[in-house]
Amino acid sequence: MNLRKCLLTKNECYQRGVKINPVGVMVHSTGANNPWLKRYVQPDDGLLGTNNNGNHWNRYRPDGRQVCVHALIGKLADGSIATYQTLPWNYRGWHSGQGSKGSANNMGYIGFEICEDGMSDGVYFAKVYREAVELTAYLCKMFGFNPLADGKVICHSEGHKRGIASNHADVMHWFPKHGKSMDTFRADVAAEMNKTTTEEDEDVDINKLLQDMTDEQAYLIYQKAVQHMVTLPEPEWSQKEGAWKKAQETGVMDGTSPERPLKRDEFAAVLDRKGLL
Ligand SMILES: [Zn+2]
């Protein structure tokens, strides 16, 4: 995945900054024949190219049209494929619209768009499909989603069927033209997650991971850790059950200060020792 970042800070969605607790991923495609990222993502960072039509999404819309996603996949100016993160993952997006039972936006779905071309080019499709698989696997790992579980990874049209999105056909008006569907997509995401786990297990550089971690990711891990800690039993209980002893024996904890809270880097080290990173 060629993941880059260009937050749409002038979009009203970004400026409102409503936070979500991510619950799943919604896959979209743009419904317009324009594979160039610069159509939507600006300013030019030297790779995107310049949108001379002034119709990109990094602007305030006087017409009040509410469109904003967490990421877009498409072509850079040189024709290669990239993914741009355009909203922090824990901001509410404006991508799903409203269904009969509610809105995926408000429920906390992370939404990204794949830029459509004329929909008949199999080479372009294969590249952006792959990029979308890798982005979704990355998000599922970050937020602990099982892509095969019901409702965790859905497209806009599936969201409509579930009553949580407006009546759009994406992406099932496009994927089947190239022998794919949301079922193949979920399976490919699951396979991608397994693949990267095995590769990373071999040599994890924890210091590098911590350096590369954004504040946002660190905060999410910290939140999870706190949620986890409050549900943990009292120290004596854990000592009676032998968990504390086991943690020392297996080297997950060094056996000192059972009652002191974990610091962020210590927690990362514990996850690493358990093979969870
Ligand atoms: Zn859509």
GROMACS .gro file of C-alpha atoms and ligand atoms in nm:
model
  278
    1MET     CA    1   0.000   0.000   0.000
    2ASN     CA    2   0.121   0.346  -0.089
    3LEU     CA    3  -0.035   0.533   0.204
    4ARG     CA    4  -0.001   0.911   0.222
    5LYS     CA    5  -0.177   1.183   0.411
    6CYS     CA    6  -0.349   1.506   0.310
    7LEU     CA    7  -0.615   1.602   0.560
    8LEU     CA    8  -0.907   1.799   0.417
    9THR     CA    9  -0.877   2.068   0.682
   10LYS     CA   10  -1.094   2.319   0.494
   11ASN     CA   11  -1.384   2.075   0.459
   12GLU     CA   12  -1.665   2.151   0.704
   13CYS     CA   13  -1.666   1.786   0.810
   14TYR     CA   14  -1.307   1.816   0.931
   15GLN     CA   15  -1.375   2.153   1.093
   16ARG     CA   16  -1.671   2.021   1.289
   17GLY     CA   17  -1.436   1.753   1.422
   18VAL     CA   18  -1.706   1.525   1.563
   19LYS     CA   19  -1.534   1.218   1.711
   20ILE     CA   20  -1.638   0.857   1.656
   21ASN     CA   21  -1.547   0.525   1.808
   22PRO     CA   22  -1.477   0.332   1.485
   23VAL     CA   23  -1.704   0.029   1.444
   24GLY     CA   24  -1.632  -0.085   1.088
   25VAL     CA   25  -1.523   0.006   0.737
   26MET     CA   26  -1.747   0.116   0.449
   27VAL     CA   27  -1.609   0.085   0.097
   28HIS     CA   28  -1.723   0.333  -0.169
   29SER     CA   29  -1.642   0.420  -0.526
   30THR     CA   30  -1.694   0.765  -0.664
   31GLY     CA   31  -1.952   0.698  -0.937
   32ALA     CA   32  -1.771   0.930  -1.179
   33ASN     CA   33  -1.518   0.856  -1.450
   34ASN     CA   34  -1.217   1.030  -1.302
   35PRO     CA   35  -0.939   0.816  -1.156
   36TRP     CA   36  -0.717   1.113  -1.062
   37LEU     CA   37  -0.681   1.182  -0.691
   38LYS     CA   38  -0.628   1.553  -0.760
   39ARG     CA   39  -0.998   1.573  -0.854
   40TYR     CA   40  -1.074   1.529  -0.481
   41VAL     CA   41  -0.753   1.572  -0.280
   42GLN     CA   42  -0.564   1.899  -0.269
   43PRO     CA   43  -0.339   2.093  -0.235
   44ASP     CA   44  -0.077   1.945  -0.466
   45ASP     CA   45   0.202   1.788  -0.262
   46GLY     CA   46   0.423   1.742  -0.566
   47LEU     CA   47   0.268   1.401  -0.637
   48LEU     CA   48  -0.104   1.466  -0.670
   49GLY     CA   49  -0.089   1.735  -0.936
   50THR     CA   50  -0.304   2.048  -0.935
   51ASN     CA   51  -0.680   2.057  -0.968
   52ASN     CA   52  -0.747   2.360  -1.187
   53ASN     CA   53  -1.124   2.330  -1.164
   54GLY     CA   54  -1.155   2.431  -0.799
   55ASN     CA   55  -1.396   2.141  -0.736
   56HIS     CA   56  -1.180   1.938  -0.494
   57TRP     CA   57  -1.302   1.845  -0.145
   58ASN     CA   58  -1.060   2.053   0.061
   59ARG     CA   59  -1.286   2.356   0.069
   60TYR     CA   60  -1.590   2.497   0.239
   61ARG     CA   61  -1.905   2.427   0.038
   62PRO     CA   62  -2.131   2.731   0.026
   63ASP     CA   63  -2.406   2.499  -0.108
   64GLY     CA   64  -2.384   2.302   0.217
   65ARG     CA   65  -2.324   1.969   0.039
   66GLN     CA   66  -2.184   1.730   0.296
   67VAL     CA   67  -1.917   1.511   0.138
   68CYS     CA   68  -1.603   1.393   0.313
   69VAL     CA   69  -1.432   1.055   0.353
   70HIS     CA   70  -1.146   0.917   0.557
   71ALA     CA   71  -0.937   0.818   0.255
   72LEU     CA   72  -0.932   0.802  -0.124
   73ILE     CA   73  -0.758   0.561  -0.358
   74GLY     CA   74  -0.669   0.660  -0.714
   75LYS     CA   75  -0.399   0.789  -0.946
   76LEU     CA   76  -0.120   1.030  -0.874
   77ALA     CA   77  -0.014   1.274  -1.146
   78ASP     CA   78   0.241   1.019  -1.276
   79GLY     CA   79  -0.029   0.754  -1.314
   80SER     CA   80   0.081   0.536  -1.021
   81ILE     CA   81  -0.168   0.434  -0.750
   82ALA     CA   82  -0.180   0.578  -0.399
   83THR     CA   83  -0.405   0.600  -0.095
   84TYR     CA   84  -0.452   0.937   0.076
   85GLN     CA   85  -0.581   0.958   0.428
   86THR     CA   86  -0.805   1.267   0.428
   87LEU     CA   87  -0.963   1.261   0.777
   88PRO     CA   88  -0.831   1.136   1.111
   89TRP     CA   89  -0.969   0.782   1.146
   90ASN     CA   90  -1.163   0.877   1.460
   91TYR     CA   91  -1.348   1.171   1.303
   92ARG     CA   92  -1.703   1.126   1.185
   93GLY     CA   93  -1.709   1.123   0.802
   94TRP     CA   94  -1.978   1.230   0.557
   95HIS     CA   95  -1.989   0.934   0.322
   96SER     CA   96  -2.285   0.707   0.397
   97GLY     CA   97  -2.584   0.935   0.390
   98GLN     CA   98  -2.892   0.826   0.580
   99GLY     CA   99  -3.075   0.493   0.565
  100SER     CA  100  -3.411   0.382   0.706
  101LYS     CA  101  -3.250   0.275   1.035
  102GLY     CA  102  -2.981   0.535   1.074
  103SER     CA  103  -2.649   0.652   0.941
  104ALA     CA  104  -2.324   0.460   0.919
  105ASN     CA  105  -2.146   0.796   0.958
  106ASN     CA  106  -2.293   0.848   1.304
  107MET     CA  107  -2.249   0.484   1.398
  108GLY     CA  108  -1.874   0.520   1.345
  109TYR     CA  109  -1.798   0.360   1.009
  110ILE     CA  110  -1.470   0.465   0.853
  111GLY     CA  111  -1.541   0.533   0.485
  112PHE     CA  112  -1.309   0.548   0.188
  113GLU     CA  113  -1.360   0.607  -0.184
  114ILE     CA  114  -1.200   0.426  -0.474
  115CYS     CA  115  -1.181   0.666  -0.770
  116GLU     CA  116  -1.365   0.509  -1.062
  117ASP     CA  117  -1.239   0.520  -1.418
  118GLY     CA  118  -1.460   0.403  -1.706
  119MET     CA  119  -1.493   0.071  -1.512
  120SER     CA  120  -1.374  -0.150  -1.801
  121ASP     CA  121  -0.995  -0.132  -1.745
  122GLY     CA  122  -0.897  -0.455  -1.565
  123VAL     CA  123  -0.541  -0.338  -1.497
  124TYR     CA  124  -0.653  -0.023  -1.315
  125PHE     CA  125  -0.919  -0.221  -1.130
  126ALA     CA  126  -0.671  -0.485  -1.010
  127LYS     CA  127  -0.441  -0.216  -0.873
  128VAL     CA  128  -0.702  -0.016  -0.684
  129TYR     CA  129  -0.874  -0.332  -0.557
  130ARG     CA  130  -0.541  -0.449  -0.414
  131GLU     CA  131  -0.479  -0.108  -0.258
  132ALA     CA  132  -0.829  -0.116  -0.103
  133VAL     CA  133  -0.767  -0.465   0.039
  134GLU     CA  134  -0.444  -0.346   0.201
  135LEU     CA  135  -0.600  -0.028   0.340
  136THR     CA  136  -0.892  -0.222   0.488
  137ALA     CA  137  -0.658  -0.483   0.638
  138TYR     CA  138  -0.454  -0.199   0.790
  139LEU     CA  139  -0.767  -0.043   0.945
  140CYS     CA  140  -0.902  -0.377   1.068
  141LYS     CA  141  -0.573  -0.442   1.242
  142MET     CA  142  -0.562  -0.094   1.392
  143PHE     CA  143  -0.913  -0.116   1.536
  144GLY     CA  144  -0.932  -0.490   1.601
  145PHE     CA  145  -1.208  -0.565   1.344
  146ASN     CA  146  -1.260  -0.915   1.209
  147PRO     CA  147  -1.333  -0.846   0.839
  148LEU     CA  148  -1.536  -1.168   0.813
  149ALA     CA  149  -1.764  -1.081   1.105
  150ASP     CA  150  -2.111  -0.957   1.016
  151GLY     CA  151  -2.124  -0.587   0.927
  152LYS     CA  152  -1.759  -0.502   0.992
  153VAL     CA  153  -1.653  -0.450   0.629
  154ILE     CA  154  -1.936  -0.348   0.398
  155CYS     CA  155  -1.982  -0.139   0.086
  156HIS     CA  156  -2.224   0.148   0.039
  157SER     CA  157  -2.487  -0.070  -0.135
  158GLU     CA  158  -2.469  -0.326   0.146
  159GLY     CA  159  -2.505  -0.041   0.394
  160HIS     CA  160  -2.824   0.063   0.216
  161LYS     CA  161  -2.961  -0.292   0.242
  162ARG     CA  162  -2.887  -0.282   0.615
  163GLY     CA  163  -3.074   0.049   0.644
  164ILE     CA  164  -2.772   0.255   0.745
  165ALA     CA  165  -2.682   0.430   0.418
  166SER     CA  166  -2.845   0.612   0.128
  167ASN     CA  167  -2.949   0.426  -0.186
  168HIS     CA  168  -2.623   0.402  -0.385
  169ALA     CA  169  -2.497   0.111  -0.596
  170ASP     CA  170  -2.126   0.134  -0.512
  171VAL     CA  171  -1.923  -0.082  -0.519
  172MET     CA  172  -2.134  -0.373  -0.647
  173HIS     CA  173  -2.203  -0.198  -0.980
  174TRP     CA  174  -1.824  -0.223  -1.050
  175PHE     CA  175  -1.652  -0.512  -0.867
  176PRO     CA  176  -1.851  -0.791  -1.045
  177LYS     CA  177  -1.739  -0.659  -1.387
  178HIS     CA  178  -1.393  -0.785  -1.288
  179GLY     CA  179  -1.495  -1.108  -1.114
  180LYS     CA  180  -1.490  -0.960  -0.763
  181SER     CA  181  -1.753  -0.893  -0.499
  182MET     CA  182  -1.766  -0.776  -0.140
  183ASP     CA  183  -1.735  -1.143  -0.036
  184THR     CA  184  -1.407  -1.185  -0.227
  185PHE     CA  185  -1.302  -0.851  -0.085
  186ARG     CA  186  -1.361  -0.955   0.279
  187ALA     CA  187  -1.182  -1.286   0.217
  188ASP     CA  188  -0.888  -1.103   0.059
  189VAL     CA  189  -0.870  -0.863   0.355
  190ALA     CA  190  -0.863  -1.156   0.598
  191ALA     CA  191  -0.587  -1.324   0.394
  192GLU     CA  192  -0.389  -1.001   0.386
  193MET     CA  193  -0.414  -0.967   0.765
  194ASN     CA  194  -0.281  -1.319   0.817
  195LYS     CA  195  -0.001  -1.262   0.573
  196THR     CA  196   0.129  -0.945   0.733
  197THR     CA  197   0.107  -1.096   1.082
  198THR     CA  198   0.337  -1.383   0.988
  199GLU     CA  199   0.582  -1.155   0.812
  200GLU     CA  200   0.599  -0.906   1.097
  201ASP     CA  201   0.628  -1.170   1.365
  202GLU     CA  202   0.975  -1.257   1.248
  203ASP     CA  203   1.142  -0.932   1.332
  204VAL     CA  204   0.958  -0.664   1.528
  205ASP     CA  205   1.152  -0.350   1.604
  206ILE     CA  206   0.945  -0.214   1.890
  207ASN     CA  207   1.130   0.118   1.905
  208LYS     CA  208   1.062   0.180   1.541
  209LEU     CA  209   0.697   0.088   1.584
  210LEU     CA  210   0.662   0.337   1.866
  211GLN     CA  211   0.838   0.606   1.667
  212ASP     CA  212   0.615   0.546   1.365
  213MET     CA  213   0.299   0.539   1.573
  214THR     CA  214   0.092   0.854   1.537
  215ASP     CA  215  -0.039   1.018   1.853
  216GLU     CA  216  -0.383   0.910   1.741
  217GLN     CA  217  -0.283   0.543   1.725
  218ALA     CA  218  -0.099   0.563   2.054
  219TYR     CA  219  -0.405   0.720   2.214
  220LEU     CA  220  -0.631   0.443   2.083
  221ILE     CA  221  -0.398   0.176   2.219
  222TYR     CA  222  -0.384   0.363   2.547
  223GLN     CA  223  -0.766   0.380   2.559
  224LYS     CA  224  -0.790   0.006   2.492
  225ALA     CA  225  -0.534  -0.057   2.763
  226VAL     CA  226  -0.730   0.150   3.012
  227GLN     CA  227  -1.056  -0.028   2.923
  228HIS     CA  228  -0.874  -0.353   2.970
  229MET     CA  229  -0.721  -0.256   3.302
  230VAL     CA  230  -1.048  -0.158   3.465
  231THR     CA  231  -1.190  -0.500   3.388
  232LEU     CA  232  -0.882  -0.673   3.528
  233PRO     CA  233  -0.923  -0.846   3.863
  234GLU     CA  234  -0.771  -0.718   4.185
  235PRO     CA  235  -0.400  -0.799   4.224
  236GLU     CA  236  -0.458  -1.053   4.507
  237TRP     CA  237  -0.712  -1.231   4.294
  238SER     CA  238  -0.470  -1.253   4.004
  239GLN     CA  239  -0.200  -1.375   4.241
  240LYS     CA  240  -0.431  -1.645   4.376
  241GLU     CA  241  -0.515  -1.757   4.025
  242GLY     CA  242  -0.148  -1.769   3.940
  243ALA     CA  243  -0.175  -1.521   3.651
  244TRP     CA  244   0.082  -1.287   3.801
  245LYS     CA  245   0.321  -1.576   3.859
  246LYS     CA  246   0.267  -1.701   3.504
  247ALA     CA  247   0.331  -1.351   3.366
  248GLN     CA  248   0.665  -1.344   3.548
  249GLU     CA  249   0.762  -1.695   3.450
  250THR     CA  250   0.687  -1.640   3.084
  251GLY     CA  251   0.872  -1.306   3.094
  252VAL     CA  252   0.570  -1.097   2.990
  253MET     CA  253   0.615  -0.895   3.314
  254ASP     CA  254   0.935  -0.856   3.508
  255GLY     CA  255   0.766  -0.927   3.841
  256THR     CA  256   0.803  -0.584   4.000
  257SER     CA  257   0.532  -0.336   4.101
  258PRO     CA  258   0.215  -0.541   4.043
  259GLU     CA  259  -0.006  -0.246   4.136
  260ARG     CA  260   0.160   0.030   3.938
  261PRO     CA  261  -0.026   0.130   3.613
  262LEU     CA  262   0.143   0.046   3.285
  263LYS     CA  263   0.309   0.322   3.092
  264ARG     CA  264   0.243   0.342   2.719
  265ASP     CA  265   0.582   0.205   2.612
  266GLU     CA  266   0.561  -0.075   2.869
  267PHE     CA  267   0.221  -0.173   2.741
  268ALA     CA  268   0.357  -0.185   2.385
  269ALA     CA  269   0.639  -0.407   2.509
  270VAL     CA  270   0.386  -0.643   2.672
  271LEU     CA  271   0.185  -0.665   2.351
  272ASP     CA  272   0.506  -0.735   2.165
  273ARG     CA  273   0.611  -1.011   2.403
  274LYS     CA  274   0.270  -1.170   2.356
  275GLY     CA  275   0.326  -1.160   1.980
  276LEU     CA  276   0.034  -0.925   1.927
  277LEU     CA  277   0.217  -0.656   1.734
  278ZN      ZN  278  -2.080   0.554  -0.178
   0.00000   0.00000   0.00000
